[in-house]
Amino acid sequence: MRDLSGRLELCAMNTATLGYQAPIADTIDAIAAAGYGAITPWRRELEEVPVETVARQIRDAGLAVAGYCRSTYIPAATREQFLANIDDNRRAIDQAAVLGAASFVMVVGSLPEGSKDLADARTQLAEGTAMMLDHARAAGVRLSLEPLHPMYAGDRSCLCTVEQALDLCEAIEPEPGPAPDLGICVDVYHCWWDAKLKDQIARAGAQRRIFGFHVCDWLVPTRDLLLDRGMMGDGVIDIPTIRGWVEDAGYDGAVEVEIFSAENWWQRPIGEILDVSAGRLQTVC
Ligand code: ZN
């Protein structure tokens, strides 16, 4: 496993961690000034600024783009809406290409409103991902499926485990060769509890399908299912062990901080969030 101490250039900051307090231009400068090697921006931050402008500023700041967040949910109540979702994702993939993102992060969605048909949501996910993959290959962008904790299976993600994500990768891209275009993102918040995690990370590594690694912590108690993630070291996740599995599996990309924390960290100044994250990356991750 890599030694992160004094090596913040191996780490990425997901801009959501900073609570969208500043325009993307200021966010880029702050992350670069704090010494991080990479950034993962969100689509909502690029609504007012041309993607080319943001891409140039990130490059000029010396930052890599670890990922681009995130996909529009795929499953829909109608075929028309499903196709619109895929089109929306194709446009985002084009932006990811301009940014030079290491991957486009896919949070896949789940049951459309009024539906109880989880199997159908997963069928739509498989079809939609295959459609997106053709476009992503042409654009030179890798797709990174991020399985979410099963507590989000009702709305945010019908993809709940690393195993399930890899099954989907193998179904859609059965013979990827040495450089797959479809892979996964391992976020400790979503998969730390999984008894199969170690084996599935090894399986992903053998296929070279680990495209991202996200860190934060699981607080006990967790007061909000979405917006109460902890700073690394403040919860119960054994982050070094999981990072060891991921890096032993061949992952050499960024260790990315991604914390949604509406009532705690998002209330603090950006500089403090960046500094504390930097310290924890080097001491407890
Ligand atoms: Zn994540």
PDB file of C-alpha atoms and ligand atoms in Angstrom:
ATOM      1  CA  MET A   1       0.000   0.000   0.000  1.00  0.00           C
ATOM      2  CA  ARG A   2       1.240   3.473  -0.836  1.00  0.00           C
ATOM      3  CA  ASP A   3       2.440   5.778   1.925  1.00  0.00           C
ATOM      4  CA  LEU A   4       0.296   8.922   1.711  1.00  0.00           C
ATOM      5  CA  SER A   5       2.237  10.966   4.256  1.00  0.00           C
ATOM      6  CA  GLY A   6       3.659  14.028   2.574  1.00  0.00           C
ATOM      7  CA  ARG A   7       2.091  12.877  -0.681  1.00  0.00           C
ATOM      8  CA  LEU A   8      -1.143  14.789  -1.011  1.00  0.00           C
ATOM      9  CA  GLU A   9      -0.558  14.757  -4.763  1.00  0.00           C
ATOM     10  CA  LEU A  10      -1.881  11.168  -4.667  1.00  0.00           C
ATOM     11  CA  CYS A  11      -5.171  12.458  -3.270  1.00  0.00           C
ATOM     12  CA  ALA A  12      -8.240  14.006  -4.831  1.00  0.00           C
ATOM     13  CA  MET A  13     -10.879  16.320  -3.461  1.00  0.00           C
ATOM     14  CA  ASN A  14     -14.465  15.712  -4.522  1.00  0.00           C
ATOM     15  CA  THR A  15     -15.976  19.190  -4.628  1.00  0.00           C
ATOM     16  CA  ALA A  16     -19.168  18.025  -2.892  1.00  0.00           C
ATOM     17  CA  THR A  17     -17.048  17.740   0.262  1.00  0.00           C
ATOM     18  CA  LEU A  18     -16.795  21.540   0.281  1.00  0.00           C
ATOM     19  CA  GLY A  19     -20.568  21.978   0.230  1.00  0.00           C
ATOM     20  CA  TYR A  20     -20.674  24.018  -3.003  1.00  0.00           C
ATOM     21  CA  GLN A  21     -19.910  27.127  -0.976  1.00  0.00           C
ATOM     22  CA  ALA A  22     -17.857  28.795  -3.700  1.00  0.00           C
ATOM     23  CA  PRO A  23     -17.969  29.090  -7.505  1.00  0.00           C
ATOM     24  CA  ILE A  24     -16.027  26.366  -9.280  1.00  0.00           C
ATOM     25  CA  ALA A  25     -13.197  28.774 -10.179  1.00  0.00           C
ATOM     26  CA  ASP A  26     -12.502  29.528  -6.505  1.00  0.00           C
ATOM     27  CA  THR A  27     -12.933  25.870  -5.570  1.00  0.00           C
ATOM     28  CA  ILE A  28     -10.290  24.813  -8.101  1.00  0.00           C
ATOM     29  CA  ASP A  29      -7.819  27.380  -6.785  1.00  0.00           C
ATOM     30  CA  ALA A  30      -8.405  26.382  -3.167  1.00  0.00           C
ATOM     31  CA  ILE A  31      -7.933  22.675  -3.842  1.00  0.00           C
ATOM     32  CA  ALA A  32      -4.742  23.275  -5.808  1.00  0.00           C
ATOM     33  CA  ALA A  33      -3.379  25.664  -3.181  1.00  0.00           C
ATOM     34  CA  ALA A  34      -3.981  23.072  -0.460  1.00  0.00           C
ATOM     35  CA  GLY A  35      -1.724  20.651  -2.322  1.00  0.00           C
ATOM     36  CA  TYR A  36      -4.150  18.041  -3.637  1.00  0.00           C
ATOM     37  CA  GLY A  37      -3.225  16.354  -6.891  1.00  0.00           C
ATOM     38  CA  ALA A  38      -6.689  16.003  -8.337  1.00  0.00           C
ATOM     39  CA  ILE A  39     -10.251  17.264  -8.293  1.00  0.00           C
ATOM     40  CA  THR A  40     -13.624  15.646  -8.948  1.00  0.00           C
ATOM     41  CA  PRO A  41     -16.163  18.286  -9.954  1.00  0.00           C
ATOM     42  CA  TRP A  42     -19.947  17.940 -10.236  1.00  0.00           C
ATOM     43  CA  ARG A  43     -22.122  18.747 -13.230  1.00  0.00           C
ATOM     44  CA  ARG A  44     -24.140  21.290 -11.259  1.00  0.00           C
ATOM     45  CA  GLU A  45     -20.984  23.410 -10.935  1.00  0.00           C
ATOM     46  CA  LEU A  46     -20.603  23.623 -14.699  1.00  0.00           C
ATOM     47  CA  GLU A  47     -24.079  24.892 -15.472  1.00  0.00           C
ATOM     48  CA  GLU A  48     -23.016  28.535 -15.585  1.00  0.00           C
ATOM     49  CA  VAL A  49     -19.460  28.163 -16.898  1.00  0.00           C
ATOM     50  CA  PRO A  50     -18.335  26.632 -20.213  1.00  0.00           C
ATOM     51  CA  VAL A  51     -16.718  23.262 -19.679  1.00  0.00           C
ATOM     52  CA  GLU A  52     -13.712  24.317 -21.778  1.00  0.00           C
ATOM     53  CA  THR A  53     -13.064  27.207 -19.383  1.00  0.00           C
ATOM     54  CA  VAL A  54     -13.203  24.947 -16.353  1.00  0.00           C
ATOM     55  CA  ALA A  55     -11.014  22.324 -18.027  1.00  0.00           C
ATOM     56  CA  ARG A  56      -8.361  24.938 -18.823  1.00  0.00           C
ATOM     57  CA  GLN A  57      -8.383  26.339 -15.300  1.00  0.00           C
ATOM     58  CA  ILE A  58      -8.010  22.872 -13.785  1.00  0.00           C
ATOM     59  CA  ARG A  59      -5.081  22.112 -16.091  1.00  0.00           C
ATOM     60  CA  ASP A  60      -3.432  25.473 -15.396  1.00  0.00           C
ATOM     61  CA  ALA A  61      -3.772  24.814 -11.665  1.00  0.00           C
ATOM     62  CA  GLY A  62      -1.832  21.576 -12.128  1.00  0.00           C
ATOM     63  CA  LEU A  63      -4.707  19.351 -11.057  1.00  0.00           C
ATOM     64  CA  ALA A  64      -5.773  16.072 -12.614  1.00  0.00           C
ATOM     65  CA  VAL A  65      -9.486  15.235 -12.884  1.00  0.00           C
ATOM     66  CA  ALA A  66     -10.068  12.046 -10.895  1.00  0.00           C
ATOM     67  CA  GLY A  67     -13.713  11.746 -11.887  1.00  0.00           C
ATOM     68  CA  TYR A  68     -16.754  13.659 -13.065  1.00  0.00           C
ATOM     69  CA  CYS A  69     -19.953  13.372 -10.993  1.00  0.00           C
ATOM     70  CA  ARG A  70     -22.408  12.047 -11.839  1.00  0.00           C
ATOM     71  CA  SER A  71     -24.870  10.286 -14.148  1.00  0.00           C
ATOM     72  CA  THR A  72     -28.549  11.102 -14.464  1.00  0.00           C
ATOM     73  CA  TYR A  73     -30.535   8.184 -13.062  1.00  0.00           C
ATOM     74  CA  ILE A  74     -31.213   5.625 -15.776  1.00  0.00           C
ATOM     75  CA  PRO A  75     -34.426   3.701 -14.921  1.00  0.00           C
ATOM     76  CA  ALA A  76     -37.591   5.540 -15.911  1.00  0.00           C
ATOM     77  CA  ALA A  77     -41.352   5.028 -15.912  1.00  0.00           C
ATOM     78  CA  THR A  78     -41.578   5.472 -19.695  1.00  0.00           C
ATOM     79  CA  ARG A  79     -39.401   4.532 -22.655  1.00  0.00           C
ATOM     80  CA  GLU A  80     -39.312   8.173 -23.687  1.00  0.00           C
ATOM     81  CA  GLN A  81     -37.931   9.247 -20.321  1.00  0.00           C
ATOM     82  CA  PHE A  82     -35.429   6.384 -20.320  1.00  0.00           C
ATOM     83  CA  LEU A  83     -34.061   7.550 -23.684  1.00  0.00           C
ATOM     84  CA  ALA A  84     -33.962  11.144 -22.448  1.00  0.00           C
ATOM     85  CA  ASN A  85     -31.926  10.002 -19.445  1.00  0.00           C
ATOM     86  CA  ILE A  86     -29.434   8.248 -21.699  1.00  0.00           C
ATOM     87  CA  ASP A  87     -29.140  11.315 -23.924  1.00  0.00           C
ATOM     88  CA  ASP A  88     -28.515  13.468 -20.880  1.00  0.00           C
ATOM     89  CA  ASN A  89     -25.752  11.098 -19.832  1.00  0.00           C
ATOM     90  CA  ARG A  90     -24.184  11.197 -23.287  1.00  0.00           C
ATOM     91  CA  ARG A  91     -23.911  14.983 -22.984  1.00  0.00           C
ATOM     92  CA  ALA A  92     -22.265  14.592 -19.574  1.00  0.00           C
ATOM     93  CA  ILE A  93     -19.817  12.051 -21.011  1.00  0.00           C
ATOM     94  CA  ASP A  94     -18.855  14.627 -23.641  1.00  0.00           C
ATOM     95  CA  GLN A  95     -18.134  17.082 -20.832  1.00  0.00           C
ATOM     96  CA  ALA A  96     -16.072  14.447 -19.010  1.00  0.00           C
ATOM     97  CA  ALA A  97     -14.013  14.059 -22.188  1.00  0.00           C
ATOM     98  CA  VAL A  98     -13.303  17.794 -22.346  1.00  0.00           C
ATOM     99  CA  LEU A  99     -12.331  17.761 -18.681  1.00  0.00           C
ATOM    100  CA  GLY A 100     -10.004  14.825 -19.249  1.00  0.00           C
ATOM    101  CA  ALA A 101     -11.690  12.990 -16.381  1.00  0.00           C
ATOM    102  CA  ALA A 102     -10.251   9.608 -15.435  1.00  0.00           C
ATOM    103  CA  SER A 103     -13.840   8.347 -15.447  1.00  0.00           C
ATOM    104  CA  PHE A 104     -17.476   9.393 -15.497  1.00  0.00           C
ATOM    105  CA  VAL A 105     -19.022   8.384 -12.181  1.00  0.00           C
ATOM    106  CA  MET A 106     -22.330   6.572 -12.425  1.00  0.00           C
ATOM    107  CA  VAL A 107     -24.894   6.720  -9.651  1.00  0.00           C
ATOM    108  CA  VAL A 108     -27.468   4.697 -11.486  1.00  0.00           C
ATOM    109  CA  GLY A 109     -30.880   5.327  -9.932  1.00  0.00           C
ATOM    110  CA  SER A 110     -33.491   2.779  -8.968  1.00  0.00           C
ATOM    111  CA  LEU A 111     -37.279   2.542  -8.859  1.00  0.00           C
ATOM    112  CA  PRO A 112     -39.119   5.122 -10.951  1.00  0.00           C
ATOM    113  CA  GLU A 113     -41.892   6.841  -9.005  1.00  0.00           C
ATOM    114  CA  GLY A 114     -44.816   4.486  -8.445  1.00  0.00           C
ATOM    115  CA  SER A 115     -42.856   1.353  -9.348  1.00  0.00           C
ATOM    116  CA  LYS A 116     -42.055  -1.634  -7.165  1.00  0.00           C
ATOM    117  CA  ASP A 117     -40.328  -3.530  -9.968  1.00  0.00           C
ATOM    118  CA  LEU A 118     -36.700  -3.640  -8.918  1.00  0.00           C
ATOM    119  CA  ALA A 119     -35.895  -6.314 -11.501  1.00  0.00           C
ATOM    120  CA  ASP A 120     -37.135  -4.003 -14.256  1.00  0.00           C
ATOM    121  CA  ALA A 121     -35.014  -1.137 -12.899  1.00  0.00           C
ATOM    122  CA  ARG A 122     -31.980  -3.420 -13.128  1.00  0.00           C
ATOM    123  CA  THR A 123     -32.898  -4.486 -16.664  1.00  0.00           C
ATOM    124  CA  GLN A 124     -33.116  -0.833 -17.663  1.00  0.00           C
ATOM    125  CA  LEU A 125     -29.786  -0.177 -15.965  1.00  0.00           C
ATOM    126  CA  ALA A 126     -28.086  -2.890 -18.011  1.00  0.00           C
ATOM    127  CA  GLU A 127     -29.546  -1.661 -21.288  1.00  0.00           C
ATOM    128  CA  GLY A 128     -28.817   1.983 -20.530  1.00  0.00           C
ATOM    129  CA  THR A 129     -25.257   1.326 -19.432  1.00  0.00           C
ATOM    130  CA  ALA A 130     -24.561  -0.605 -22.638  1.00  0.00           C
ATOM    131  CA  MET A 131     -25.929   2.312 -24.683  1.00  0.00           C
ATOM    132  CA  MET A 132     -23.776   4.778 -22.748  1.00  0.00           C
ATOM    133  CA  LEU A 133     -20.684   2.619 -23.093  1.00  0.00           C
ATOM    134  CA  ASP A 134     -20.695   2.874 -26.876  1.00  0.00           C
ATOM    135  CA  HIS A 135     -20.790   6.643 -26.608  1.00  0.00           C
ATOM    136  CA  ALA A 136     -18.155   6.700 -23.861  1.00  0.00           C
ATOM    137  CA  ARG A 137     -15.732   4.603 -25.901  1.00  0.00           C
ATOM    138  CA  ALA A 138     -16.074   6.950 -28.857  1.00  0.00           C
ATOM    139  CA  ALA A 139     -15.419   9.899 -26.534  1.00  0.00           C
ATOM    140  CA  GLY A 140     -12.472   8.219 -24.819  1.00  0.00           C
ATOM    141  CA  VAL A 141     -14.132   8.235 -21.385  1.00  0.00           C
ATOM    142  CA  ARG A 142     -14.297   5.316 -18.956  1.00  0.00           C
ATOM    143  CA  LEU A 143     -17.569   4.614 -17.127  1.00  0.00           C
ATOM    144  CA  SER A 144     -17.290   3.978 -13.405  1.00  0.00           C
ATOM    145  CA  LEU A 145     -20.284   2.268 -11.796  1.00  0.00           C
ATOM    146  CA  GLU A 146     -20.570   3.240  -8.152  1.00  0.00           C
ATOM    147  CA  PRO A 147     -22.594   0.733  -6.112  1.00  0.00           C
ATOM    148  CA  LEU A 148     -24.381   2.505  -3.257  1.00  0.00           C
ATOM    149  CA  HIS A 149     -25.261   1.245   0.207  1.00  0.00           C
ATOM    150  CA  PRO A 150     -28.499  -0.806   0.059  1.00  0.00           C
ATOM    151  CA  MET A 151     -30.305   1.827   2.130  1.00  0.00           C
ATOM    152  CA  TYR A 152     -30.558   3.741  -1.172  1.00  0.00           C
ATOM    153  CA  ALA A 153     -32.071   0.841  -3.135  1.00  0.00           C
ATOM    154  CA  GLY A 154     -35.492   2.500  -3.136  1.00  0.00           C
ATOM    155  CA  ASP A 155     -34.463   5.623  -4.967  1.00  0.00           C
ATOM    156  CA  ARG A 156     -30.806   6.296  -5.724  1.00  0.00           C
ATOM    157  CA  SER A 157     -29.292   2.989  -6.733  1.00  0.00           C
ATOM    158  CA  CYS A 158     -30.497  -0.461  -7.695  1.00  0.00           C
ATOM    159  CA  LEU A 159     -26.794  -1.319  -7.779  1.00  0.00           C
ATOM    160  CA  CYS A 160     -25.973  -2.174  -4.176  1.00  0.00           C
ATOM    161  CA  THR A 161     -22.742  -4.161  -3.976  1.00  0.00           C
ATOM    162  CA  VAL A 162     -19.356  -4.387  -5.643  1.00  0.00           C
ATOM    163  CA  GLU A 163     -20.245  -7.949  -6.634  1.00  0.00           C
ATOM    164  CA  GLN A 164     -23.401  -6.829  -8.395  1.00  0.00           C
ATOM    165  CA  ALA A 165     -21.518  -4.019 -10.164  1.00  0.00           C
ATOM    166  CA  LEU A 166     -18.865  -6.449 -11.399  1.00  0.00           C
ATOM    167  CA  ASP A 167     -21.522  -8.887 -12.610  1.00  0.00           C
ATOM    168  CA  LEU A 168     -22.939  -6.044 -14.664  1.00  0.00           C
ATOM    169  CA  CYS A 169     -19.495  -5.100 -16.015  1.00  0.00           C
ATOM    170  CA  GLU A 170     -18.888  -8.686 -17.095  1.00  0.00           C
ATOM    171  CA  ALA A 171     -22.298  -8.957 -18.735  1.00  0.00           C
ATOM    172  CA  ILE A 172     -21.866  -5.769 -20.759  1.00  0.00           C
ATOM    173  CA  GLU A 173     -18.136  -5.940 -21.439  1.00  0.00           C
ATOM    174  CA  PRO A 174     -17.262  -9.648 -21.206  1.00  0.00           C
ATOM    175  CA  GLU A 175     -13.808  -9.494 -22.770  1.00  0.00           C
ATOM    176  CA  PRO A 176     -12.359  -6.107 -21.920  1.00  0.00           C
ATOM    177  CA  GLY A 177      -8.695  -6.914 -22.446  1.00  0.00           C
ATOM    178  CA  PRO A 178      -6.048  -5.075 -20.456  1.00  0.00           C
ATOM    179  CA  ALA A 179      -7.850  -1.712 -20.438  1.00  0.00           C
ATOM    180  CA  PRO A 180     -11.584  -1.999 -19.703  1.00  0.00           C
ATOM    181  CA  ASP A 181     -13.878   0.930 -20.469  1.00  0.00           C
ATOM    182  CA  LEU A 182     -16.419  -0.155 -17.865  1.00  0.00           C
ATOM    183  CA  GLY A 183     -15.415  -0.475 -14.231  1.00  0.00           C
ATOM    184  CA  ILE A 184     -16.347   0.389 -10.703  1.00  0.00           C
ATOM    185  CA  CYS A 185     -15.764   2.934  -8.042  1.00  0.00           C
ATOM    186  CA  VAL A 186     -15.193   1.667  -4.500  1.00  0.00           C
ATOM    187  CA  ASP A 187     -16.591   4.073  -1.914  1.00  0.00           C
ATOM    188  CA  VAL A 188     -15.924   2.932   1.653  1.00  0.00           C
ATOM    189  CA  TYR A 189     -19.173   4.526   2.843  1.00  0.00           C
ATOM    190  CA  HIS A 190     -21.228   2.265   0.614  1.00  0.00           C
ATOM    191  CA  CYS A 191     -19.438  -1.056   0.940  1.00  0.00           C
ATOM    192  CA  TRP A 192     -17.508  -1.192   4.230  1.00  0.00           C
ATOM    193  CA  TRP A 193     -20.113  -3.548   5.763  1.00  0.00           C
ATOM    194  CA  ASP A 194     -19.956  -6.125   2.953  1.00  0.00           C
ATOM    195  CA  ALA A 195     -18.613  -9.536   4.042  1.00  0.00           C
ATOM    196  CA  LYS A 196     -17.590 -10.231   0.442  1.00  0.00           C
ATOM    197  CA  LEU A 197     -15.773  -6.928  -0.034  1.00  0.00           C
ATOM    198  CA  LYS A 198     -12.201  -8.201   0.125  1.00  0.00           C
ATOM    199  CA  ASP A 199     -12.824 -10.961  -2.427  1.00  0.00           C
ATOM    200  CA  GLN A 200     -14.803  -8.716  -4.736  1.00  0.00           C
ATOM    201  CA  ILE A 201     -12.129  -6.029  -4.693  1.00  0.00           C
ATOM    202  CA  ALA A 202      -9.591  -8.689  -5.666  1.00  0.00           C
ATOM    203  CA  ARG A 203     -11.917  -9.802  -8.466  1.00  0.00           C
ATOM    204  CA  ALA A 204     -12.232  -6.215  -9.696  1.00  0.00           C
ATOM    205  CA  GLY A 205      -8.489  -5.749  -9.574  1.00  0.00           C
ATOM    206  CA  ALA A 206      -7.825  -8.910 -11.577  1.00  0.00           C
ATOM    207  CA  GLN A 207      -9.987  -7.373 -14.319  1.00  0.00           C
ATOM    208  CA  ARG A 208      -8.390  -3.921 -13.892  1.00  0.00           C
ATOM    209  CA  ARG A 209     -11.817  -2.499 -13.274  1.00  0.00           C
ATOM    210  CA  ILE A 210     -11.184  -0.301 -10.225  1.00  0.00           C
ATOM    211  CA  PHE A 211     -11.492   3.243 -11.559  1.00  0.00           C
ATOM    212  CA  GLY A 212     -11.979   5.168  -8.321  1.00  0.00           C
ATOM    213  CA  PHE A 213     -11.615   4.972  -4.535  1.00  0.00           C
ATOM    214  CA  HIS A 214     -13.648   7.272  -2.282  1.00  0.00           C
ATOM    215  CA  VAL A 215     -13.120   7.812   1.426  1.00  0.00           C
ATOM    216  CA  CYS A 216     -15.131   9.304   4.281  1.00  0.00           C
ATOM    217  CA  ASP A 217     -16.408   7.595   7.433  1.00  0.00           C
ATOM    218  CA  TRP A 218     -19.522   5.952   8.876  1.00  0.00           C
ATOM    219  CA  LEU A 219     -20.684   7.755  11.986  1.00  0.00           C
ATOM    220  CA  VAL A 220     -22.420   5.923  14.850  1.00  0.00           C
ATOM    221  CA  PRO A 221     -25.130   6.980  15.078  1.00  0.00           C
ATOM    222  CA  THR A 222     -25.757   8.269  11.561  1.00  0.00           C
ATOM    223  CA  ARG A 223     -28.456  10.928  11.790  1.00  0.00           C
ATOM    224  CA  ASP A 224     -29.212  11.418   8.093  1.00  0.00           C
ATOM    225  CA  LEU A 225     -28.985   8.706   5.459  1.00  0.00           C
ATOM    226  CA  LEU A 226     -27.620  11.076   2.822  1.00  0.00           C
ATOM    227  CA  LEU A 227     -26.030  14.096   4.423  1.00  0.00           C
ATOM    228  CA  ASP A 228     -24.339  12.869   7.603  1.00  0.00           C
ATOM    229  CA  ARG A 229     -21.152  11.283   6.368  1.00  0.00           C
ATOM    230  CA  GLY A 230     -18.182  11.542   8.670  1.00  0.00           C
ATOM    231  CA  MET A 231     -14.656  12.833   8.254  1.00  0.00           C
ATOM    232  CA  MET A 232     -12.138  10.014   7.934  1.00  0.00           C
ATOM    233  CA  GLY A 233     -11.197   8.853  11.427  1.00  0.00           C
ATOM    234  CA  ASP A 234     -14.421   9.987  13.109  1.00  0.00           C
ATOM    235  CA  GLY A 235     -16.370   6.781  12.472  1.00  0.00           C
ATOM    236  CA  VAL A 236     -16.090   3.004  12.407  1.00  0.00           C
ATOM    237  CA  ILE A 237     -14.729   2.186   8.932  1.00  0.00           C
ATOM    238  CA  ASP A 238     -11.315   0.509   8.835  1.00  0.00           C
ATOM    239  CA  ILE A 239     -10.163   2.671   5.939  1.00  0.00           C
ATOM    240  CA  PRO A 240      -6.489   1.543   5.818  1.00  0.00           C
ATOM    241  CA  THR A 241      -7.519  -2.106   5.509  1.00  0.00           C
ATOM    242  CA  ILE A 242      -9.893  -1.396   2.629  1.00  0.00           C
ATOM    243  CA  ARG A 243      -7.356   0.882   0.915  1.00  0.00           C
ATOM    244  CA  GLY A 244      -4.829  -1.931   1.286  1.00  0.00           C
ATOM    245  CA  TRP A 245      -7.164  -4.333  -0.513  1.00  0.00           C
ATOM    246  CA  VAL A 246      -7.804  -1.802  -3.280  1.00  0.00           C
ATOM    247  CA  GLU A 247      -4.133  -0.995  -3.820  1.00  0.00           C
ATOM    248  CA  ASP A 248      -3.058  -4.642  -3.527  1.00  0.00           C
ATOM    249  CA  ALA A 249      -5.564  -5.219  -6.328  1.00  0.00           C
ATOM    250  CA  GLY A 250      -3.560  -2.849  -8.504  1.00  0.00           C
ATOM    251  CA  TYR A 251      -5.394   0.440  -8.054  1.00  0.00           C
ATOM    252  CA  ASP A 252      -2.947   3.326  -8.382  1.00  0.00           C
ATOM    253  CA  GLY A 253      -5.377   6.203  -8.897  1.00  0.00           C
ATOM    254  CA  ALA A 254      -6.316   8.959  -6.498  1.00  0.00           C
ATOM    255  CA  VAL A 255      -7.609   8.479  -2.959  1.00  0.00           C
ATOM    256  CA  GLU A 256     -10.619  10.771  -3.124  1.00  0.00           C
ATOM    257  CA  VAL A 257     -12.324  12.532  -0.232  1.00  0.00           C
ATOM    258  CA  GLU A 258     -16.106  12.633  -0.639  1.00  0.00           C
ATOM    259  CA  ILE A 259     -18.090  13.809   2.379  1.00  0.00           C
ATOM    260  CA  PHE A 260     -21.727  14.928   2.352  1.00  0.00           C
ATOM    261  CA  SER A 261     -22.160  16.600   5.710  1.00  0.00           C
ATOM    262  CA  ALA A 262     -24.838  19.276   5.723  1.00  0.00           C
ATOM    263  CA  GLU A 263     -24.858  20.101   9.409  1.00  0.00           C
ATOM    264  CA  ASN A 264     -21.188  19.718  10.241  1.00  0.00           C
ATOM    265  CA  TRP A 265     -18.481  20.020   7.607  1.00  0.00           C
ATOM    266  CA  TRP A 266     -20.485  22.062   5.109  1.00  0.00           C
ATOM    267  CA  GLN A 267     -20.924  24.670   7.821  1.00  0.00           C
ATOM    268  CA  ARG A 268     -17.162  25.178   8.040  1.00  0.00           C
ATOM    269  CA  PRO A 269     -14.861  27.323   5.863  1.00  0.00           C
ATOM    270  CA  ILE A 270     -13.479  25.615   2.780  1.00  0.00           C
ATOM    271  CA  GLY A 271      -9.909  26.072   3.989  1.00  0.00           C
ATOM    272  CA  GLU A 272     -10.647  24.185   7.191  1.00  0.00           C
ATOM    273  CA  ILE A 273     -12.308  21.290   5.346  1.00  0.00           C
ATOM    274  CA  LEU A 274      -9.330  21.023   2.995  1.00  0.00           C
ATOM    275  CA  ASP A 275      -6.789  21.154   5.819  1.00  0.00           C
ATOM    276  CA  VAL A 276      -8.520  18.635   8.082  1.00  0.00           C
ATOM    277  CA  SER A 277      -9.099  16.269   5.145  1.00  0.00           C
ATOM    278  CA  ALA A 278      -5.440  16.552   4.169  1.00  0.00           C
ATOM    279  CA  GLY A 279      -4.353  15.707   7.695  1.00  0.00           C
ATOM    280  CA  ARG A 280      -6.688  12.728   8.000  1.00  0.00           C
ATOM    281  CA  LEU A 281      -5.663  11.375   4.584  1.00  0.00           C
ATOM    282  CA  GLN A 282      -2.110  11.207   5.853  1.00  0.00           C
ATOM    283  CA  THR A 283      -2.840   9.821   9.309  1.00  0.00           C
ATOM    284  CA  VAL A 284      -5.942   7.602   9.369  1.00  0.00           C
ATOM    285  CA  CYS A 285      -6.465   6.487   5.757  1.00  0.00           C
TER     286      CYS A 285
HETATM  287 ZN    ZN B   1     -18.533   8.008  -3.803  1.00  0.00          ZN
END
